[in-house]
Short mmCIF file of C-alpha atoms in Angstrom, two decimals:
data_model
loop_
_atom_site.label_atom_id
_atom_site.label_comp_id
_atom_site.label_asym_id
_atom_site.label_seq_id
_atom_site.Cartn_x
_atom_site.Cartn_y
_atom_site.Cartn_z
CA UNK X 1 0.00 0.00 0.00
CA UNK X 2 1.32 3.42 -0.96
CA UNK X 3 1.07 5.58 2.14
CA UNK X 4 3.76 8.21 1.77
CA UNK X 5 2.44 11.71 1.10
CA UNK X 6 3.21 12.87 -2.46
CA UNK X 7 5.43 15.82 -3.17
CA UNK X 8 4.21 18.27 -5.80
CA UNK X 9 3.49 21.92 -6.41
CA UNK X 10 0.55 23.26 -4.31
CA UNK X 11 -1.53 24.14 -7.39
CA UNK X 12 -0.79 20.91 -9.25
CA UNK X 13 -3.93 18.91 -10.10
CA UNK X 14 -1.90 15.70 -9.84
CA UNK X 15 -1.35 16.46 -6.15
CA UNK X 16 -5.11 16.72 -5.67
CA UNK X 17 -5.68 13.35 -7.33
CA UNK X 18 -2.93 11.72 -5.26
CA UNK X 19 -4.68 12.89 -2.13
CA UNK X 20 -8.21 11.78 -3.06
CA UNK X 21 -7.58 8.71 -5.25
CA UNK X 22 -3.94 7.67 -5.66
CA UNK X 23 -3.35 5.97 -9.00
CA UNK X 24 -1.03 3.33 -7.54
CA UNK X 25 -2.99 2.65 -4.35
CA UNK X 26 -3.16 -0.96 -3.20
CA UNK X 27 -5.96 -1.96 -0.85
CA UNK X 28 -4.66 -3.31 2.49
CA UNK X 29 -5.09 -6.81 3.83
CA UNK X 30 -8.32 -6.66 5.83
CA UNK X 31 -8.48 -7.32 9.53
CA UNK X 32 -10.41 -10.37 10.71
CA UNK X 33 -13.21 -8.10 11.90
CA UNK X 34 -13.60 -4.31 12.11
CA UNK X 35 -15.31 -2.38 14.85
CA UNK X 36 -16.71 -0.11 12.14
CA UNK X 37 -16.90 -0.30 8.37
CA UNK X 38 -17.86 2.96 6.69
CA UNK X 39 -19.21 2.89 3.14
CA UNK X 40 -18.63 6.23 1.44
CA UNK X 41 -15.85 8.77 2.05
CA UNK X 42 -17.79 12.01 1.69
CA UNK X 43 -18.32 14.44 4.58
CA UNK X 44 -20.41 11.95 6.59
CA UNK X 45 -18.12 8.98 6.04
CA UNK X 46 -14.97 10.95 6.81
CA UNK X 47 -16.48 12.40 9.98
CA UNK X 48 -17.46 8.97 11.28
CA UNK X 49 -14.22 7.22 10.28
CA UNK X 50 -11.99 9.87 11.79
CA UNK X 51 -14.01 10.06 15.02
CA UNK X 52 -13.95 6.27 15.43
CA UNK X 53 -10.22 6.00 14.70
CA UNK X 54 -9.35 8.77 17.15
CA UNK X 55 -11.34 6.95 19.82
CA UNK X 56 -9.40 3.72 19.38
CA UNK X 57 -11.77 1.70 17.18
CA UNK X 58 -10.63 -0.31 14.18
CA UNK X 59 -12.05 1.28 11.02
CA UNK X 60 -12.31 0.36 7.36
CA UNK X 61 -13.35 3.13 4.95
CA UNK X 62 -14.65 2.09 1.53
CA UNK X 63 -14.92 4.53 -1.39
CA UNK X 64 -15.70 3.77 -5.03
CA UNK X 65 -14.71 7.24 -6.29
CA UNK X 66 -12.67 9.95 -4.64
CA UNK X 67 -12.09 10.84 -1.01
CA UNK X 68 -14.11 13.92 -0.04
CA UNK X 69 -17.30 13.05 -1.91
CA UNK X 70 -19.28 15.62 -3.83
CA UNK X 71 -18.63 18.36 -1.27
CA UNK X 72 -14.91 18.52 -2.05
CA UNK X 73 -14.85 17.29 -5.63
CA UNK X 74 -17.94 18.70 -7.31
CA UNK X 75 -20.00 20.54 -4.69
CA UNK X 76 -19.47 23.01 -1.89
CA UNK X 77 -15.75 23.69 -2.34
CA UNK X 78 -15.54 24.28 -6.11
CA UNK X 79 -18.88 26.09 -6.28
CA UNK X 80 -18.01 28.52 -3.48
CA UNK X 81 -14.63 29.23 -5.08
CA UNK X 82 -16.32 30.19 -8.35
CA UNK X 83 -18.99 32.19 -6.53
CA UNK X 84 -16.23 34.21 -4.86
CA UNK X 85 -14.59 34.94 -8.21
CA UNK X 86 -17.94 35.99 -9.64
CA UNK X 87 -18.55 38.32 -6.68
CA UNK X 88 -15.11 39.91 -7.09
CA UNK X 89 -15.77 40.50 -10.79
CA UNK X 90 -19.20 41.93 -10.08
CA UNK X 91 -17.86 44.32 -7.44
CA UNK X 92 -15.65 45.94 -10.07
CA UNK X 93 -18.80 47.30 -11.70
CA UNK X 94 -19.81 49.06 -8.49
CA UNK X 95 -16.53 50.69 -7.50
CA UNK X 96 -17.60 54.13 -8.73
CA UNK X 97 -20.15 54.27 -5.93
CA UNK X 98 -17.35 53.78 -3.39
CA UNK X 99 -15.24 56.53 -4.88
CA UNK X 100 -12.81 54.09 -6.51
CA UNK X 101 -13.40 54.25 -10.26
CA UNK X 102 -11.68 51.60 -12.38
CA UNK X 103 -9.74 53.33 -15.20
CA UNK X 104 -10.40 50.56 -17.74
CA UNK X 105 -12.91 47.76 -18.09
CA UNK X 106 -11.68 44.58 -16.44
CA UNK X 107 -11.46 41.48 -18.63
CA UNK X 108 -12.39 38.12 -17.16
CA UNK X 109 -9.93 35.24 -17.47
CA UNK X 110 -12.17 32.17 -17.15
CA UNK X 111 -9.21 29.78 -17.21
CA UNK X 112 -7.72 31.66 -14.25
CA UNK X 113 -11.05 31.39 -12.40
CA UNK X 114 -11.08 27.62 -12.88
CA UNK X 115 -7.39 27.32 -12.01
CA UNK X 116 -8.02 29.15 -8.74
CA UNK X 117 -10.88 26.77 -7.97
CA UNK X 118 -8.58 23.78 -8.52
CA UNK X 119 -5.86 25.26 -6.32
CA UNK X 120 -8.35 25.77 -3.50
CA UNK X 121 -9.70 22.25 -3.91
CA UNK X 122 -6.17 20.87 -3.77
CA UNK X 123 -5.35 22.81 -0.61
CA UNK X 124 -8.50 21.70 1.22
CA UNK X 125 -8.00 18.08 0.13
CA UNK X 126 -4.93 17.89 2.36
CA UNK X 127 -6.97 17.84 5.57
CA UNK X 128 -8.72 14.53 4.81
CA UNK X 129 -6.37 12.92 2.31
CA UNK X 130 -5.75 9.19 2.10
CA UNK X 131 -2.39 9.80 3.75
CA UNK X 132 -3.92 11.65 6.72
CA UNK X 133 -6.52 8.91 7.11
CA UNK X 134 -3.92 6.16 6.94
CA UNK X 135 -1.86 7.99 9.59
CA UNK X 136 -4.92 7.82 11.87
CA UNK X 137 -5.03 4.06 11.41
CA UNK X 138 -7.97 3.93 8.99
CA UNK X 139 -7.79 1.10 6.44
CA UNK X 140 -8.86 2.54 3.10
CA UNK X 141 -10.40 0.35 0.40
CA UNK X 142 -11.13 1.75 -3.05
CA UNK X 143 -13.80 -0.05 -5.03
CA UNK X 144 -17.53 -0.69 -5.31
CA UNK X 145 -19.11 -2.19 -2.20
CA UNK X 146 -22.09 -4.44 -1.62
CA UNK X 147 -23.41 -6.26 1.41
CA UNK X 148 -23.09 -10.04 1.44
CA UNK X 149 -24.85 -10.54 4.78
CA UNK X 150 -25.96 -8.73 7.91
CA UNK X 151 -22.34 -8.28 9.06
CA UNK X 152 -20.24 -8.68 5.92
CA UNK X 153 -19.35 -6.30 3.11
CA UNK X 154 -17.67 -7.19 -0.19
CA UNK X 155 -15.21 -4.86 -1.91
CA UNK X 156 -13.84 -6.25 -5.16
CA UNK X 157 -14.57 -9.76 -3.85
CA UNK X 158 -12.63 -9.02 -0.65
CA UNK X 159 -14.75 -9.69 2.42
CA UNK X 160 -14.86 -7.16 5.26
CA UNK X 161 -16.45 -8.45 8.46
CA UNK X 162 -17.76 -5.84 10.86
CA UNK X 163 -19.36 -5.41 14.25
CA UNK X 164 -21.01 -2.17 13.11
CA UNK X 165 -21.34 -0.47 9.74
CA UNK X 166 -22.27 3.00 8.58
CA UNK X 167 -23.67 3.66 5.10
CA UNK X 168 -22.75 7.16 3.94
CA UNK X 169 -22.85 6.84 0.16
CA UNK X 170 -24.40 10.26 -0.39
CA UNK X 171 -26.52 11.25 -3.34
CA UNK X 172 -26.15 12.14 -7.02
CA UNK X 173 -27.85 14.69 -9.28
CA UNK X 174 -31.43 13.80 -10.17
CA UNK X 175 -32.07 13.90 -13.90
CA UNK X 176 -35.66 14.84 -14.79
CA UNK X 177 -37.50 12.82 -17.43
CA UNK X 178 -37.37 15.32 -20.28
CA UNK X 179 -37.78 13.94 -23.82
CA UNK X 180 -34.60 14.51 -25.82
CA UNK X 181 -32.45 15.62 -22.87
CA UNK X 182 -30.22 12.54 -23.06
CA UNK X 183 -28.93 13.68 -26.44
CA UNK X 184 -28.00 17.17 -25.28
CA UNK X 185 -24.65 16.48 -23.59
CA UNK X 186 -25.96 18.45 -20.61
CA UNK X 187 -24.04 19.40 -17.46
CA UNK X 188 -24.76 18.64 -13.82
CA UNK X 189 -23.04 19.68 -10.60
CA UNK X 190 -20.75 16.68 -11.21
CA UNK X 191 -19.49 17.98 -14.57
CA UNK X 192 -19.97 21.77 -14.62
CA UNK X 193 -16.56 22.34 -13.08
CA UNK X 194 -14.83 20.55 -15.92
CA UNK X 195 -15.67 23.33 -18.40
CA UNK X 196 -12.71 24.96 -20.10
CA UNK X 197 -14.59 27.93 -21.60
CA UNK X 198 -17.28 30.24 -20.30
CA UNK X 199 -20.51 29.49 -22.17
CA UNK X 200 -22.06 32.47 -23.94
CA UNK X 201 -25.54 31.16 -23.20
CA UNK X 202 -26.33 28.96 -20.20
CA UNK X 203 -29.73 27.63 -19.21
CA UNK X 204 -30.19 26.24 -15.70
CA UNK X 205 -32.99 23.77 -14.99
CA UNK X 206 -33.95 23.99 -11.32
CA UNK X 207 -34.22 26.81 -8.80
CA UNK X 208 -32.97 25.11 -5.67
CA UNK X 209 -29.86 26.27 -3.76
CA UNK X 210 -27.21 24.97 -6.17
CA UNK X 211 -29.15 25.99 -9.28
CA UNK X 212 -29.56 29.55 -8.02
CA UNK X 213 -25.95 29.79 -6.83
CA UNK X 214 -24.43 28.67 -10.11
CA UNK X 215 -26.90 30.60 -12.24
CA UNK X 216 -26.02 33.86 -10.52
CA UNK X 217 -22.29 33.11 -10.50
CA UNK X 218 -22.10 32.37 -14.24
CA UNK X 219 -24.30 35.35 -14.99
CA UNK X 220 -21.88 37.61 -13.14
CA UNK X 221 -18.92 36.01 -14.89
CA UNK X 222 -20.45 37.03 -18.22
CA UNK X 223 -22.73 34.23 -19.44
CA UNK X 224 -26.22 35.06 -20.66
CA UNK X 225 -28.12 32.94 -18.14
CA UNK X 226 -31.71 31.72 -18.16
CA UNK X 227 -33.06 29.84 -15.15
CA UNK X 228 -36.18 27.67 -15.34
CA UNK X 229 -38.11 26.70 -12.21
CA UNK X 230 -41.32 24.65 -12.27
CA UNK X 231 -42.75 26.22 -9.08
CA UNK X 232 -43.89 29.78 -8.26
CA UNK X 233 -40.69 30.68 -6.42
CA UNK X 234 -37.06 29.78 -6.01
CA UNK X 235 -35.75 27.86 -2.98
CA UNK X 236 -38.75 25.74 -1.95
CA UNK X 237 -37.47 25.44 1.63
CA UNK X 238 -37.33 29.20 2.15
CA UNK X 239 -40.00 31.81 2.87
CA UNK X 240 -41.56 33.78 0.07
CA UNK X 241 -40.05 37.08 1.23
CA UNK X 242 -36.53 35.63 1.08
CA UNK X 243 -37.14 34.01 -2.33
CA UNK X 244 -38.53 37.27 -3.73
CA UNK X 245 -35.39 39.16 -2.71
CA UNK X 246 -33.32 36.55 -4.52
CA UNK X 247 -35.51 36.85 -7.63
CA UNK X 248 -35.05 40.60 -7.59
CA UNK X 249 -31.29 40.25 -7.18
CA UNK X 250 -30.96 37.80 -10.06
CA UNK X 251 -33.16 39.95 -12.32
CA UNK X 252 -30.98 42.96 -11.45
CA UNK X 253 -27.94 40.98 -12.55
CA UNK X 254 -29.56 40.52 -15.96
CA UNK X 255 -30.71 36.93 -15.67
CA UNK X 256 -33.76 35.67 -17.57
CA UNK X 257 -36.15 34.11 -15.04
CA UNK X 258 -38.88 31.61 -15.89
CA UNK X 259 -40.98 30.63 -12.87
CA UNK X 260 -44.00 28.29 -13.02
CA UNK X 261 -42.35 26.87 -16.12
CA UNK X 262 -41.92 23.21 -17.06
CA UNK X 263 -39.34 21.91 -19.52
CA UNK X 264 -41.28 19.62 -21.85
CA UNK X 265 -38.58 18.66 -24.34
CA UNK X 266 -35.04 19.20 -25.59
CA UNK X 267 -33.58 19.16 -29.09
CA UNK X 268 -30.66 20.40 -31.14
CA UNK X 269 -30.86 23.22 -33.63
CA UNK X 270 -27.49 23.38 -35.32
CA UNK X 271 -24.92 24.13 -32.64
CA UNK X 272 -27.58 25.28 -30.19
CA UNK X 273 -29.27 23.21 -27.52
CA UNK X 274 -32.95 24.13 -27.34
CA UNK X 275 -35.31 23.55 -24.43
CA UNK X 276 -39.05 23.52 -25.06
CA UNK X 277 -41.03 25.03 -22.19
CA UNK X 278 -44.60 25.36 -20.99
CA UNK X 279 -45.80 28.18 -18.74
CA UNK X 280 -49.49 27.56 -18.06
CA UNK X 281 -50.78 27.41 -21.66
CA UNK X 282 -47.92 29.34 -23.23
CA UNK X 283 -45.24 27.36 -25.03
CA UNK X 284 -41.74 28.71 -25.52
CA UNK X 285 -38.18 27.85 -26.48
CA UNK X 286 -34.84 28.66 -24.90
CA UNK X 287 -31.64 28.26 -26.90
CA UNK X 288 -28.30 27.79 -25.14
CA UNK X 289 -24.74 26.62 -25.58
CA UNK X 290 -24.76 24.70 -22.30
CA UNK X 291 -27.54 23.17 -20.19
CA UNK X 292 -27.02 22.77 -16.44
CA UNK X 293 -29.42 20.39 -14.67
CA UNK X 294 -29.91 21.15 -10.96
CA UNK X 295 -33.18 19.33 -10.24
CA UNK X 296 -32.47 17.81 -6.85
CA UNK X 297 -30.54 14.78 -5.71
CA UNK X 298 -31.12 11.02 -5.52
CA UNK X 299 -29.63 8.81 -2.75
CA UNK X 300 -26.97 6.32 -3.87
CA UNK X 301 -28.41 2.98 -2.78
CA UNK X 302 -28.90 0.87 -5.91
CA UNK X 303 -25.64 -1.11 -6.01
CA UNK X 304 -25.27 -1.83 -2.30
CA UNK X 305 -27.53 -4.92 -2.13
CA UNK X 306 -28.98 -3.54 1.09
CA UNK X 307 -31.68 -6.21 1.20
CA UNK X 308 -28.98 -8.82 1.88
CA UNK X 309 -28.15 -6.94 5.09
CA UNK X 310 -31.76 -6.40 6.15
CA UNK X 311 -31.73 -2.67 5.39
CA UNK X 312 -34.92 -1.12 3.98
CA UNK X 313 -35.01 1.70 1.44
CA UNK X 314 -37.70 4.23 0.53
CA UNK X 315 -37.73 4.98 -3.21
CA UNK X 316 -36.47 8.50 -3.77
CA UNK X 317 -35.93 9.14 -0.05
CA UNK X 318 -33.09 6.77 0.72
CA UNK X 319 -32.32 4.42 3.58
CA UNK X 320 -34.93 4.17 6.31
CA UNK X 321 -33.53 5.10 9.71
CA UNK X 322 -35.01 5.74 13.14
CA UNK X 323 -34.41 8.83 15.28
CA UNK X 324 -31.04 7.37 16.26
CA UNK X 325 -30.00 6.83 12.61
CA UNK X 326 -30.18 3.06 12.93
CA UNK X 327 -31.56 0.99 10.06
CA UNK X 328 -33.69 -2.15 10.30
CA UNK X 329 -30.43 -4.01 11.00
CA UNK X 330 -29.31 -3.04 14.53
CA UNK X 331 -25.66 -3.29 13.46
CA UNK X 332 -25.99 -0.95 10.47
CA UNK X 333 -26.48 2.82 10.64
CA UNK X 334 -26.76 5.49 7.97
CA UNK X 335 -25.84 9.18 7.80
CA UNK X 336 -25.75 12.05 5.36
CA UNK X 337 -27.51 12.49 2.04
CA UNK X 338 -28.28 8.79 1.68
CA UNK X 339 -30.92 9.06 4.44
CA UNK X 340 -31.54 12.73 5.29
CA UNK X 341 -33.90 15.23 3.74
CA UNK X 342 -31.45 18.03 4.55
CA UNK X 343 -28.73 17.37 1.99
CA UNK X 344 -26.05 19.74 3.24
CA UNK X 345 -22.44 19.07 4.26
CA UNK X 346 -22.92 20.21 7.86
CA UNK X 347 -26.04 18.02 8.22
CA UNK X 348 -24.06 15.05 6.92
CA UNK X 349 -21.23 15.64 9.39
CA UNK X 350 -23.59 16.16 12.31
CA UNK X 351 -25.55 13.00 11.57
CA UNK X 352 -22.33 11.00 11.17
CA UNK X 353 -21.13 11.97 14.64
CA UNK X 354 -24.46 10.93 16.13
CA UNK X 355 -24.54 7.65 14.20
CA UNK X 356 -20.94 6.71 15.06
CA UNK X 357 -21.44 7.38 18.77
CA UNK X 358 -24.72 5.47 18.85
CA UNK X 359 -23.19 2.54 17.00
CA UNK X 360 -19.91 2.24 18.89
CA UNK X 361 -20.66 3.67 22.33
CA UNK X 362 -24.15 2.22 22.85
CA UNK X 363 -25.41 5.79 23.03
CA UNK X 364 -29.02 6.83 22.45
CA UNK X 365 -28.56 10.25 20.96
CA UNK X 366 -31.29 11.53 18.66
CA UNK X 367 -30.43 13.33 15.46
CA UNK X 368 -32.03 16.78 15.72
CA UNK X 369 -32.23 18.54 12.37
CA UNK X 370 -33.98 21.54 13.91
CA UNK X 371 -30.63 22.88 15.15
CA UNK X 372 -28.81 22.56 11.82
CA UNK X 373 -28.47 25.85 9.92
CA UNK X 374 -28.16 26.01 6.17
CA UNK X 375 -27.36 28.70 3.64
CA UNK X 376 -27.81 29.41 -0.05
CA UNK X 377 -24.69 31.29 -1.15
CA UNK X 378 -26.22 33.74 -3.59
CA UNK X 379 -25.94 37.50 -3.25
CA UNK X 380 -27.50 38.23 -0.85
CA UNK X 381 -27.04 34.98 1.03
CA UNK X 382 -30.12 33.28 2.47
CA UNK X 383 -29.67 31.31 5.69
CA UNK X 384 -32.15 29.56 7.94
CA UNK X 385 -32.39 27.46 11.09
CA UNK X 386 -35.28 25.87 12.93
CA UNK X 387 -38.96 26.43 12.20
CA UNK X 388 -40.55 28.53 9.50
CA UNK X 389 -43.83 30.29 10.27
CA UNK X 390 -45.87 27.86 8.19
CA UNK X 391 -44.24 24.89 9.92
CA UNK X 392 -45.11 26.30 13.34
CA UNK X 393 -48.71 26.84 12.25
CA UNK X 394 -48.91 23.31 10.86
CA UNK X 395 -47.77 22.00 14.26
CA UNK X 396 -50.14 24.38 16.13
CA UNK X 397 -47.20 26.16 17.77
CA UNK X 398 -48.02 29.84 18.44
CA UNK X 399 -45.08 32.08 17.58
CA UNK X 400 -44.18 35.73 17.19
CA UNK X 401 -41.68 37.04 14.66
CA UNK X 402 -39.30 39.95 15.14
CA UNK X 403 -37.85 41.41 11.96
CA UNK X 404 -35.08 43.94 11.40
CA UNK X 405 -34.28 45.13 7.89
CA UNK X 406 -30.60 45.21 7.02
CA UNK X 407 -30.90 48.86 6.00
CA UNK X 408 -31.40 49.58 9.72
CA UNK X 409 -28.00 48.05 10.58
CA UNK X 410 -25.27 50.68 10.51
CA UNK X 411 -22.56 48.32 9.22
CA UNK X 412 -24.76 47.16 6.34
CA UNK X 413 -25.24 50.82 5.41
CA UNK X 414 -21.49 51.60 5.47
CA UNK X 415 -20.79 48.44 3.44
CA UNK X 416 -23.42 49.27 0.85
CA UNK X 417 -25.06 45.91 1.61
CA UNK X 418 -28.49 46.98 2.80
CA UNK X 419 -30.58 44.33 1.04
CA UNK X 420 -32.20 41.73 3.29
CA UNK X 421 -33.42 41.20 6.83
CA UNK X 422 -33.06 39.29 10.08
CA UNK X 423 -36.26 37.52 11.14
CA UNK X 424 -36.36 35.63 14.45
CA UNK X 425 -39.30 33.44 15.48
CA UNK X 426 -40.06 33.21 19.21
CA UNK X 427 -42.46 30.91 21.03
CA UNK X 428 -45.54 32.84 22.16
CA UNK X 429 -45.42 33.57 25.89
CA UNK X 430 -41.68 32.97 26.25
CA UNK X 431 -38.40 34.21 24.84
CA UNK X 432 -37.36 30.83 23.41
CA UNK X 433 -36.11 31.10 19.83
CA UNK X 434 -37.67 28.48 17.55
CA UNK X 435 -36.18 29.54 14.23
CA UNK X 436 -34.70 32.33 12.18
CA UNK X 437 -34.16 33.43 8.60
CA UNK X 438 -31.39 35.82 7.62
CA UNK X 439 -31.06 37.41 4.20
CA UNK X 440 -27.84 39.41 4.04
CA UNK X 441 -24.48 39.56 2.36
CA UNK X 442 -22.99 37.61 5.29
CA UNK X 443 -25.97 35.49 6.29
CA UNK X 444 -23.85 32.31 6.34
CA UNK X 445 -21.84 33.83 9.20
CA UNK X 446 -24.70 35.57 11.01
CA UNK X 447 -26.86 32.45 11.25
CA UNK X 448 -24.19 30.75 13.35
CA UNK X 449 -24.90 33.16 16.22
CA UNK X 450 -28.53 32.01 16.15
CA UNK X 451 -27.38 28.37 16.04
CA UNK X 452 -25.31 28.84 19.19
CA UNK X 453 -28.18 30.64 20.92
CA UNK X 454 -30.69 27.92 20.09
CA UNK X 455 -28.41 25.00 20.95
CA UNK X 456 -27.52 26.47 24.35
CA UNK X 457 -31.04 27.58 25.22
CA UNK X 458 -30.27 31.30 25.45
CA UNK X 459 -33.43 33.35 25.12
CA UNK X 460 -34.18 36.71 23.53
CA UNK X 461 -34.00 38.55 26.85
CA UNK X 462 -30.43 37.42 27.47
CA UNK X 463 -29.51 38.04 23.83
CA UNK X 464 -30.73 41.62 24.12
CA UNK X 465 -28.10 42.22 26.81
CA UNK X 466 -25.19 40.73 24.87
CA UNK X 467 -22.76 43.45 23.76
CA UNK X 468 -21.86 43.20 20.07
CA UNK X 469 -19.01 44.90 18.28
CA UNK X 470 -19.96 48.16 16.59
CA UNK X 471 -20.51 48.49 13.78
CA UNK X 472 -21.24 44.92 12.71
CA UNK X 473 -23.89 43.38 10.52
CA UNK X 474 -24.71 41.06 13.43
CA UNK X 475 -26.06 44.20 15.05
CA UNK X 476 -29.30 43.40 13.21
CA UNK X 477 -29.65 40.32 15.43
CA UNK X 478 -29.13 42.46 18.52
CA UNK X 479 -31.75 44.94 17.28
CA UNK X 480 -34.27 42.12 16.86
CA UNK X 481 -33.62 40.95 20.43
CA UNK X 482 -33.98 44.50 21.73
CA UNK X 483 -37.29 44.80 19.87
CA UNK X 484 -38.47 41.70 21.71
CA UNK X 485 -37.37 43.16 25.06
CA UNK X 486 -39.23 46.43 24.39
CA UNK X 487 -42.36 44.46 23.52
CA UNK X 488 -41.99 42.35 26.66
CA UNK X 489 -41.50 45.43 28.85
CA UNK X 490 -44.51 47.16 27.28
CA UNK X 491 -46.77 44.17 27.93
CA UNK X 492 -45.45 43.84 31.49
CA UNK X 493 -46.30 47.49 32.19
CA UNK X 494 -49.78 47.05 30.80
CA UNK X 495 -50.34 43.96 32.95
CA UNK X 496 -49.17 45.62 36.18
CA UNK X 497 -51.84 47.23 38.46
CA UNK X 498 -52.09 50.99 38.13
CA UNK X 499 -49.50 52.74 40.21
CA UNK X 500 -47.49 49.59 40.93
CA UNK X 501 -44.19 48.87 39.16
CA UNK X 502 -43.94 45.63 37.25
CA UNK X 503 -41.61 42.96 38.60
#
């Protein structure tokens, strides 16, 4: 087995590949039985394998592709690198407003954008490379895996016996059933980062987080982008007010937006790829040089022969697990996109920690998705945690919402980033925070303060007394808490007998 770390230039793509799938890797001789076998080396699998190894358990990690999964190879890392380049390029158009005019029009170098993305991916790959894993004592097996029995896994006909197993095979892009699409040589999140030239015309099918992120990024880089969404708004998980701000932002960038629109067919017209659409009774056509499909994700379960291990699967939803992430086989757990509805890297990592501890430590920890924040990295960013208003109503939970617009936060004004809001939902009759939505240029950072508050049980009254730096965009959170305190004090005064101070 080749375990020595490779030596190469930091930006060299060969270094990246040596870290995530060494060409000359030889699978090790398996142990007689492993405490834990992990199937899938994405964020969930890596989290579980590393935690188990650090706690003294014998671990085998099986991966059919590359270490890091979609998050590192074709998801969060490359997409956020390109989004940052797009933001930098877009900011050049606004420098006059800051008193810093650019003397000449900047010219985009798309190859440099993609090279930067690859350098970043290579750098981040170091932290969970095969060599780092091997140094922890993890046995790494590359190859397709399938279960042979309730406690045995096969990898290239090599048998791995285990006391406990964790399935963390993730998910792949869902391809909608559109007549003619198969002949279009379309792109998905798995292939969009292989492009060597910026497309003049790009059409994006799907208005979820990744579709919106990449549509806006490529629009700002210079592509003529059209986005098609079959529902009335973008981001189905988010509130209408947040989705409308995003729609306005993308329209301002010059994007063509087609909501309530279904793609009914695809065909070629010379060098162009043409999508046929239907909006109510109106038929249309969209011509493009590239088609990007971002229509959701499908759990990777088909080739695992889960039935042989007594593990049940829901079509389209993934592996069935209980609140403790255990499957129908008490020795097999699942984590990440293969079993969760929240298909985000942090949700995968969180669930993996819970599953590994429950499996190996006989713990009974429930996986609580209500405390997992997520973010769509458009401009402005849209982040959320906990309950939405409609979810609270559906569960008959009375709540009150406290909203502060970002144009009331001094730092947002000085930054010229006034679009958005902070909205915090509080349980009626208490100061317990049940959820929050933040739309702001730095929402991905601001939402973490709410996550800490909710996970530690801090209420709005205590939050109102927390001193924040000034000026800071997180001041909007403080203003929302102070609005709650003023409302509480007003109601307390009204409830107190005339002439007697309230407690």
